[in-house]
Each structure stands twice: as C-alpha cells, then as structure tokens.
Short mmCIF file of C-alpha atoms in Angstrom, two decimals:
data_model
loop_
_atom_site.label_atom_id
_atom_site.label_comp_id
_atom_site.label_asym_id
_atom_site.label_seq_id
_atom_site.Cartn_x
_atom_site.Cartn_y
_atom_site.Cartn_z
CA MET A 9 -0.99 -10.78 22.18
CA SER A 10 -4.32 -8.37 20.82
CA VAL A 11 -2.17 -6.23 17.90
CA GLN A 12 -4.11 -3.07 20.73
CA GLU A 13 -2.69 -4.11 23.77
CA PRO A 14 0.22 -3.17 24.36
CA GLY A 15 1.19 -0.32 22.31
CA THR A 16 4.66 0.35 21.00
CA TYR A 17 6.87 2.07 22.67
CA ALA A 18 6.76 4.67 19.97
CA LYS A 19 5.64 8.22 20.43
CA ASN A 20 4.10 9.24 16.55
CA THR A 21 5.54 11.81 15.00
CA TRP A 22 2.33 12.34 12.06
CA CYS A 23 1.48 16.18 11.52
CA PRO A 24 -1.83 16.62 13.29
CA GLY A 25 -4.31 15.47 10.15
CA CYS A 26 -2.73 13.53 8.93
CA GLY A 27 -4.64 10.72 6.25
CA ASN A 28 -1.41 8.51 7.94
CA PHE A 29 -3.91 8.20 10.78
CA SER A 30 -6.35 6.27 8.74
CA ILE A 31 -4.86 3.95 7.23
CA LEU A 32 -2.99 2.90 11.09
CA ASN A 33 -6.13 2.59 12.20
CA SER A 34 -7.50 0.26 10.02
CA ILE A 35 -4.85 -1.36 9.19
CA LYS A 36 -5.01 -2.77 12.80
CA ALA A 37 -8.85 -4.16 12.94
CA VAL A 38 -8.80 -5.92 9.90
CA LEU A 39 -5.39 -7.98 11.89
CA GLU A 40 -7.17 -7.95 15.08
CA SER A 41 -9.68 -9.42 12.63
CA ILE A 42 -7.71 -11.76 11.22
CA ARG A 43 -6.11 -12.85 14.52
CA GLU A 44 -9.21 -13.56 15.89
CA GLU A 45 -9.93 -15.75 13.18
CA GLY A 46 -6.65 -17.27 13.73
CA THR A 47 -3.72 -16.53 12.21
CA PRO A 48 -1.99 -15.82 14.76
CA LEU A 49 0.10 -12.15 14.86
CA ASP A 50 3.70 -13.87 14.70
CA ASN A 51 1.83 -15.20 11.51
CA VAL A 52 2.51 -11.30 10.45
CA VAL A 53 5.17 -8.97 8.96
CA LEU A 54 5.05 -5.59 8.05
CA VAL A 55 7.01 -3.99 5.88
CA SER A 56 7.47 0.14 5.01
CA GLY A 57 9.63 1.78 2.61
CA ILE A 58 11.40 5.63 3.55
CA GLY A 59 8.77 8.05 3.84
CA CYS A 60 6.18 9.68 6.30
CA HIS A 61 3.77 6.49 5.97
CA ALA A 62 6.87 4.46 6.86
CA LYS A 63 6.53 5.31 10.43
CA ILE A 64 3.48 3.24 10.73
CA VAL A 65 5.62 0.20 11.10
CA ASP A 66 6.57 1.65 15.11
CA TYR A 67 2.90 2.24 15.93
CA VAL A 68 2.21 -1.80 15.17
CA ASN A 69 2.27 -4.21 17.64
CA VAL A 70 2.88 -7.75 14.33
CA ASN A 71 6.94 -8.28 13.48
CA SER A 72 8.27 -5.70 11.37
CA PHE A 73 10.73 -3.71 8.59
CA TYR A 74 11.38 -0.40 7.95
CA SER A 75 13.84 -0.98 4.86
CA ILE A 76 15.29 2.39 2.06
CA HIS A 77 13.93 3.90 -0.03
CA GLY A 78 11.75 2.07 -3.41
CA ARG A 79 12.94 -1.16 -2.23
CA ALA A 80 9.68 -1.96 0.40
CA THR A 81 8.12 -4.98 -2.61
CA PRO A 82 11.23 -7.03 -2.89
CA VAL A 83 11.85 -6.78 1.22
CA VAL A 84 8.41 -7.69 0.72
CA GLU A 85 8.36 -9.94 -1.64
CA GLY A 86 11.89 -11.83 -0.17
CA ILE A 87 9.94 -12.46 3.46
CA LYS A 88 7.00 -14.44 1.63
CA LEU A 89 9.39 -16.77 -0.53
CA ALA A 90 11.33 -18.06 2.83
CA ASP A 91 8.39 -18.33 5.09
CA PRO A 92 5.01 -18.79 2.40
CA LYS A 93 3.07 -19.14 5.53
CA LEU A 94 3.74 -15.35 6.72
CA LYS A 95 1.01 -13.00 5.51
CA VAL A 96 3.51 -9.68 4.49
CA ILE A 97 1.89 -6.46 4.20
CA GLY A 98 4.00 -3.68 2.77
CA PHE A 99 3.16 0.41 2.64
CA ALA A 100 5.09 2.24 0.85
CA GLY A 101 5.39 5.53 -0.91
CA ASP A 102 3.89 7.58 -3.54
CA GLY A 103 7.27 8.69 -4.29
CA ASP A 104 8.24 4.86 -1.91
CA ALA A 105 6.72 2.74 -4.85
CA TYR A 106 5.61 4.68 -8.03
CA GLY A 107 8.72 6.07 -8.45
CA GLU A 108 12.01 5.21 -7.46
CA GLY A 109 10.72 1.33 -7.08
CA LEU A 110 8.04 1.58 -9.86
CA GLU A 111 10.51 -1.90 -12.10
CA HIS A 112 9.97 -3.33 -8.76
CA LEU A 113 6.23 -3.25 -8.40
CA ILE A 114 5.81 -3.50 -11.48
CA PHE A 115 7.18 -7.05 -11.11
CA ALA A 116 5.57 -8.32 -8.29
CA ALA A 117 2.53 -6.94 -9.87
CA LYS A 118 3.75 -9.84 -13.68
CA ARG A 119 5.06 -12.06 -10.76
CA ASN A 120 0.86 -12.83 -8.97
CA ILE A 121 3.08 -13.42 -6.25
CA ASP A 122 0.90 -13.34 -2.63
CA ILE A 123 1.18 -9.55 -1.20
CA THR A 124 -0.19 -6.51 -0.53
CA MET A 125 1.15 -3.61 -1.44
CA ILE A 126 -1.11 -0.53 0.65
CA ILE A 127 0.39 2.38 -1.51
CA HIS A 128 0.13 5.09 1.00
CA ASP A 129 -0.07 8.63 -1.91
CA ASN A 130 -0.57 11.93 -1.10
CA ARG A 131 1.06 12.89 -4.46
CA VAL A 132 3.58 14.83 -2.72
CA TYR A 133 6.72 14.25 -1.39
CA GLY A 134 5.98 15.40 2.24
CA LEU A 135 8.86 14.63 4.58
CA THR A 136 10.75 16.48 2.56
CA THR A 137 8.94 19.10 2.42
CA GLY A 138 6.61 19.42 -0.34
CA GLN A 139 8.60 18.56 -4.09
CA CYS A 140 6.52 17.33 -7.30
CA ALA A 141 5.34 13.45 -7.43
CA PRO A 142 4.63 10.78 -9.64
CA THR A 143 0.41 11.23 -9.07
CA SER A 144 1.37 15.37 -8.45
CA PRO A 145 -1.62 16.42 -11.54
CA MET A 146 0.64 18.88 -14.55
CA GLY A 147 0.87 22.56 -12.75
CA PHE A 148 1.25 20.92 -9.30
CA LYS A 149 3.58 23.63 -7.80
CA GLY A 150 6.10 22.78 -5.08
CA ARG A 151 10.32 22.76 -3.52
CA SER A 152 10.84 21.29 -7.09
CA THR A 153 8.78 22.73 -9.63
CA PRO A 154 7.69 26.53 -8.33
CA ARG A 155 6.93 27.08 -11.68
CA GLY A 156 4.00 24.49 -11.62
CA SER A 157 5.48 21.12 -12.85
CA LEU A 158 5.06 21.03 -16.58
CA GLU A 159 4.61 16.35 -16.70
CA MET A 160 1.08 14.83 -16.55
CA PRO A 161 1.37 12.43 -14.39
CA ILE A 162 0.59 8.87 -13.57
CA ASN A 163 -2.32 6.22 -13.01
CA PRO A 164 -0.51 3.57 -10.85
CA LEU A 165 -4.38 1.37 -11.50
CA GLU A 166 -4.24 0.92 -15.13
CA LEU A 167 0.04 -0.47 -14.19
CA MET A 168 -1.02 -1.89 -12.21
CA LEU A 169 -4.17 -3.31 -14.12
CA SER A 170 -1.76 -3.86 -17.12
CA ALA A 171 1.30 -4.96 -15.78
CA GLY A 172 -1.14 -7.90 -14.42
CA ALA A 173 -2.22 -7.19 -10.66
CA THR A 174 -5.08 -9.69 -9.78
CA PHE A 175 -5.84 -7.12 -7.18
CA ILE A 176 -6.92 -3.58 -7.98
CA ALA A 177 -8.90 -0.81 -4.99
CA ARG A 178 -8.52 2.52 -4.15
CA GLY A 179 -9.82 4.41 -0.87
CA PHE A 180 -8.97 7.34 0.90
CA SER A 181 -7.90 8.87 4.25
CA HIS A 182 -11.14 10.12 5.54
CA GLY A 183 -13.55 7.58 4.76
CA ILE A 184 -12.04 4.36 8.03
CA GLU A 185 -14.50 1.47 7.30
CA HIS A 186 -15.16 1.43 3.93
CA LEU A 187 -11.04 1.85 4.32
CA LYS A 188 -11.00 -2.20 6.22
CA LYS A 189 -12.80 -3.13 4.35
CA ILE A 190 -11.00 -3.35 1.71
CA PHE A 191 -7.71 -3.58 2.82
CA LYS A 192 -9.76 -6.89 4.98
CA GLU A 193 -10.23 -8.90 1.55
CA ALA A 194 -6.92 -7.45 0.04
CA VAL A 195 -4.52 -9.21 2.52
CA ASN A 196 -7.38 -12.21 1.96
CA HIS A 197 -6.64 -12.41 -1.64
CA LYS A 198 -4.57 -14.74 -2.54
CA GLY A 199 -2.06 -13.34 -5.53
CA PHE A 200 -0.69 -10.11 -5.43
CA ALA A 201 -2.78 -6.96 -4.36
CA LEU A 202 -2.60 -3.13 -4.24
CA LEU A 203 -3.95 -0.56 -2.64
CA ASP A 204 -3.64 3.16 -3.76
CA ILE A 205 -4.49 5.20 -0.45
CA LEU A 206 -5.67 8.79 -1.34
CA GLN A 207 -3.65 9.30 2.01
CA VAL A 208 -4.15 12.92 2.34
CA CYS A 209 -0.92 15.48 3.20
CA ALA A 210 -2.49 17.80 5.52
CA THR A 211 0.81 20.29 5.30
CA PHE A 212 1.91 20.07 1.87
CA TYR A 213 -1.35 19.05 -0.11
CA ASN A 214 -4.14 18.94 1.83
CA MET A 215 -6.76 17.71 -0.50
CA TYR A 216 -9.96 17.21 1.77
CA GLU A 217 -12.03 19.57 0.40
CA TYR A 218 -11.43 18.42 -2.87
CA TYR A 219 -11.80 14.63 -2.12
CA ASP A 220 -15.27 14.93 -0.43
CA LYS A 221 -16.58 16.24 -2.84
CA ARG A 222 -15.12 14.25 -5.73
CA VAL A 223 -15.28 9.86 -3.93
CA TYR A 224 -17.15 8.77 -4.77
CA GLU A 225 -17.96 4.55 -4.15
CA LEU A 226 -17.97 1.29 -6.84
CA LYS A 227 -21.11 -0.28 -7.30
CA ASP A 228 -22.60 -2.27 -10.19
CA HIS A 229 -19.25 -2.49 -11.07
CA ASN A 230 -18.24 -6.40 -12.11
CA PRO A 231 -14.22 -5.80 -10.62
CA ALA A 232 -13.37 -9.77 -12.35
CA ASP A 233 -14.34 -8.05 -16.08
CA TYR A 234 -11.45 -6.54 -17.76
CA SER A 235 -12.32 -3.48 -19.61
CA GLU A 236 -14.83 -2.59 -17.30
CA ALA A 237 -13.04 -2.41 -14.22
CA LEU A 238 -9.88 -0.35 -17.32
CA LYS A 239 -13.12 1.75 -17.97
CA LYS A 240 -12.91 2.86 -13.81
CA ILE A 241 -9.97 2.90 -13.16
CA ARG A 242 -9.76 6.25 -16.54
CA GLU A 243 -12.32 7.85 -15.41
CA TRP A 244 -10.34 10.10 -13.26
CA ASP A 245 -6.75 10.12 -14.72
CA TYR A 246 -4.83 12.15 -11.25
CA HIS A 247 -5.14 15.41 -12.87
CA ASN A 248 -8.09 16.45 -14.90
CA ASP A 249 -11.57 16.96 -12.36
CA ALA A 250 -13.48 13.20 -12.39
CA PRO A 251 -15.81 11.24 -10.88
CA ILE A 252 -13.38 9.45 -8.08
CA GLY A 253 -13.80 5.69 -7.67
CA LEU A 254 -13.74 3.89 -4.48
CA GLY A 255 -13.28 -0.12 -3.57
CA VAL A 256 -11.97 -3.31 -5.45
CA PHE A 257 -11.96 -2.12 -9.76
CA TYR A 258 -10.30 -5.06 -10.49
CA LYS A 259 -10.46 -8.45 -8.84
CA LYS A 260 -9.38 -12.48 -11.18
CA ASP A 261 -8.61 -15.53 -8.94
CA ALA A 262 -4.67 -17.02 -10.87
CA PRO A 263 -1.72 -19.11 -9.53
CA ALA A 264 0.69 -17.03 -7.15
CA PHE A 265 4.10 -17.05 -7.48
CA ASP A 266 5.16 -17.92 -4.66
CA GLU A 267 2.64 -21.21 -4.46
CA GLY A 268 6.34 -23.01 -7.43
CA PHE A 269 8.78 -22.92 -4.90
CA LYS A 270 9.07 -25.75 -4.08
CA PHE A 271 9.11 -25.93 0.06
CA SER A 272 11.43 -28.57 1.94
CA GLY A 273 9.19 -28.16 4.83
CA LYS A 274 11.60 -28.18 7.21
CA GLU A 275 12.07 -26.16 10.37
CA VAL A 276 13.42 -23.33 10.37
CA ASP A 277 16.31 -23.37 14.14
CA VAL A 278 15.11 -19.69 13.95
CA ASN A 279 17.57 -18.91 16.82
CA SER A 280 20.47 -21.52 15.79
CA ASN A 281 20.77 -18.87 12.26
CA ILE A 282 20.62 -15.63 14.09
CA ASP A 283 23.43 -16.79 16.66
CA LYS A 284 25.40 -17.71 14.01
CA VAL A 285 24.89 -13.97 11.57
CA LEU A 286 25.91 -12.08 15.04
CA SER A 287 29.00 -14.76 14.99
CA ASP A 288 30.17 -14.74 11.54
CA ALA A 289 29.74 -10.58 12.28
CA VAL A 290 32.18 -10.30 15.06
#
C-alpha cells in the first residue's frame, strides 16, 4: 500500500493558506520514502491531540489514534512501549503540547523514549478562534488578551534541550523541501525527537511575511555541540525581533528508554484480544 494512494475518505477542512498543508504533504512524502526503504506502513502509527492540527491523522492512510488535548505524548509513548518495533509519530499544537501537555513532553524528553513529536506551532489557539498561546509574543492581542498579553512566551527548544531531548529541530511551513529533510532525519533518529514547526495560522495569526524576512537555514552549525546549540536556540526567543534559525539545533546518541524494557518476544494475537475487549464491554 502507498501512503499517497488510496486517499482517505475525509474531506480537508483546513482554511486556505493554512500551514498544516505543508506539514501534511511533507509527512506523506517521508512515509512514502521509508516505505520504499523497507518499513511497512503497518508498522507506522500517527497520533494527534486536539486542535486544527489533529485532523492530519484523518488525511494520511496509515494507522492512527486521535487522543485528547494535551495527551498526545503519553499516548505515543504507550504505543511505543506496547510494540517497540513501531515507528510512532505524534502531532500536537503549541497550546496542546506546550500548555496543557507540557509535563508529558518534558518527561518524554527526559526518558529519551524513541518517538517523534511534531509540534504545529502557530503561536495561537486557532480552532477556538484566536486566544493567546504559550509561544505568543508579549503584547499579543487575541480574544483572551484583548489589551495584549503581559507574559513573555516560552522558548520550547531551550526547554527541550534542558529536559534532555536528543534531537531538536525547527522548521517553517513555507518550505516543504526543508520540512521533508528534517522530518526524515527525526523519524530515523533513535531517541526522543522534537520538531517545532512554525506553522502559520492564516486566519488568526498570519506570520508568513514576518517569517519570510527573518528565517534562515543553519549552516556550519555543529548539532553535537551542546553549548553551540544553546547559543543558536537563544538567538530568537519567540518575542524579540531577531534572525530565526531553521534546521537541526541539537542531536546526540544516547540509550533510548524503550530499549530497557524486557519484551517477551511472543507474538500478540491482536484479533483475539480485540474480541475479548469487545466481549467484556457488552
């Protein structure tokens, strides 16, 4: 089966110009690529949280799980531990992952569990029509802060670095080829991978022009150097006007949490287990 064909039944309802389209097309291309390299798509599971981003699992023809707000990360971890051979990729919004679900993200990074988390960071609560989010800049005017936010945003990359993440990258939804590159590298990374994607919400916080003038791809950067990574990560704090680096900021090899689990090696009779769950539920 190809990830491109057949398509899913779901009608795409994202707004015209939404940055989610770039993430969708990029991840589909990456999944197709790893399929061609020998990983069956039955061994891939996508998980989403709640928000506009979450619809992405409706549009990709692989196994998926729609979790609840703030809880995408523990679901991704649970699926990985239940079946370590799976590639499990989580999608979450900035409010989803950096707000309500932040503690889950921190502990997943601390454990270095072998999962990939892709954060659709539009810096606003888009589905609920424009409230201030964890990475909104100070002064942001939205429905929850009509006079302007009084808080500085968090820098999620600095937070993930301090938590122990072994792969940290940033992308921008106005650059599909670059997204494909960092997605592929993250999915192949053995350990916890965090990708913060500046995914523009064209309706409630249209930052295309702002980002287009400031983003650049990291060059001559050594992602294995912690101090250099921290310096680059702090170049832009999600508030002040500064150049915005894109690419892999930090990467290192370290034992993954899931490698420490003793897997019985026994084949699981999935159908029998599902039948039992359904029978018990009646």
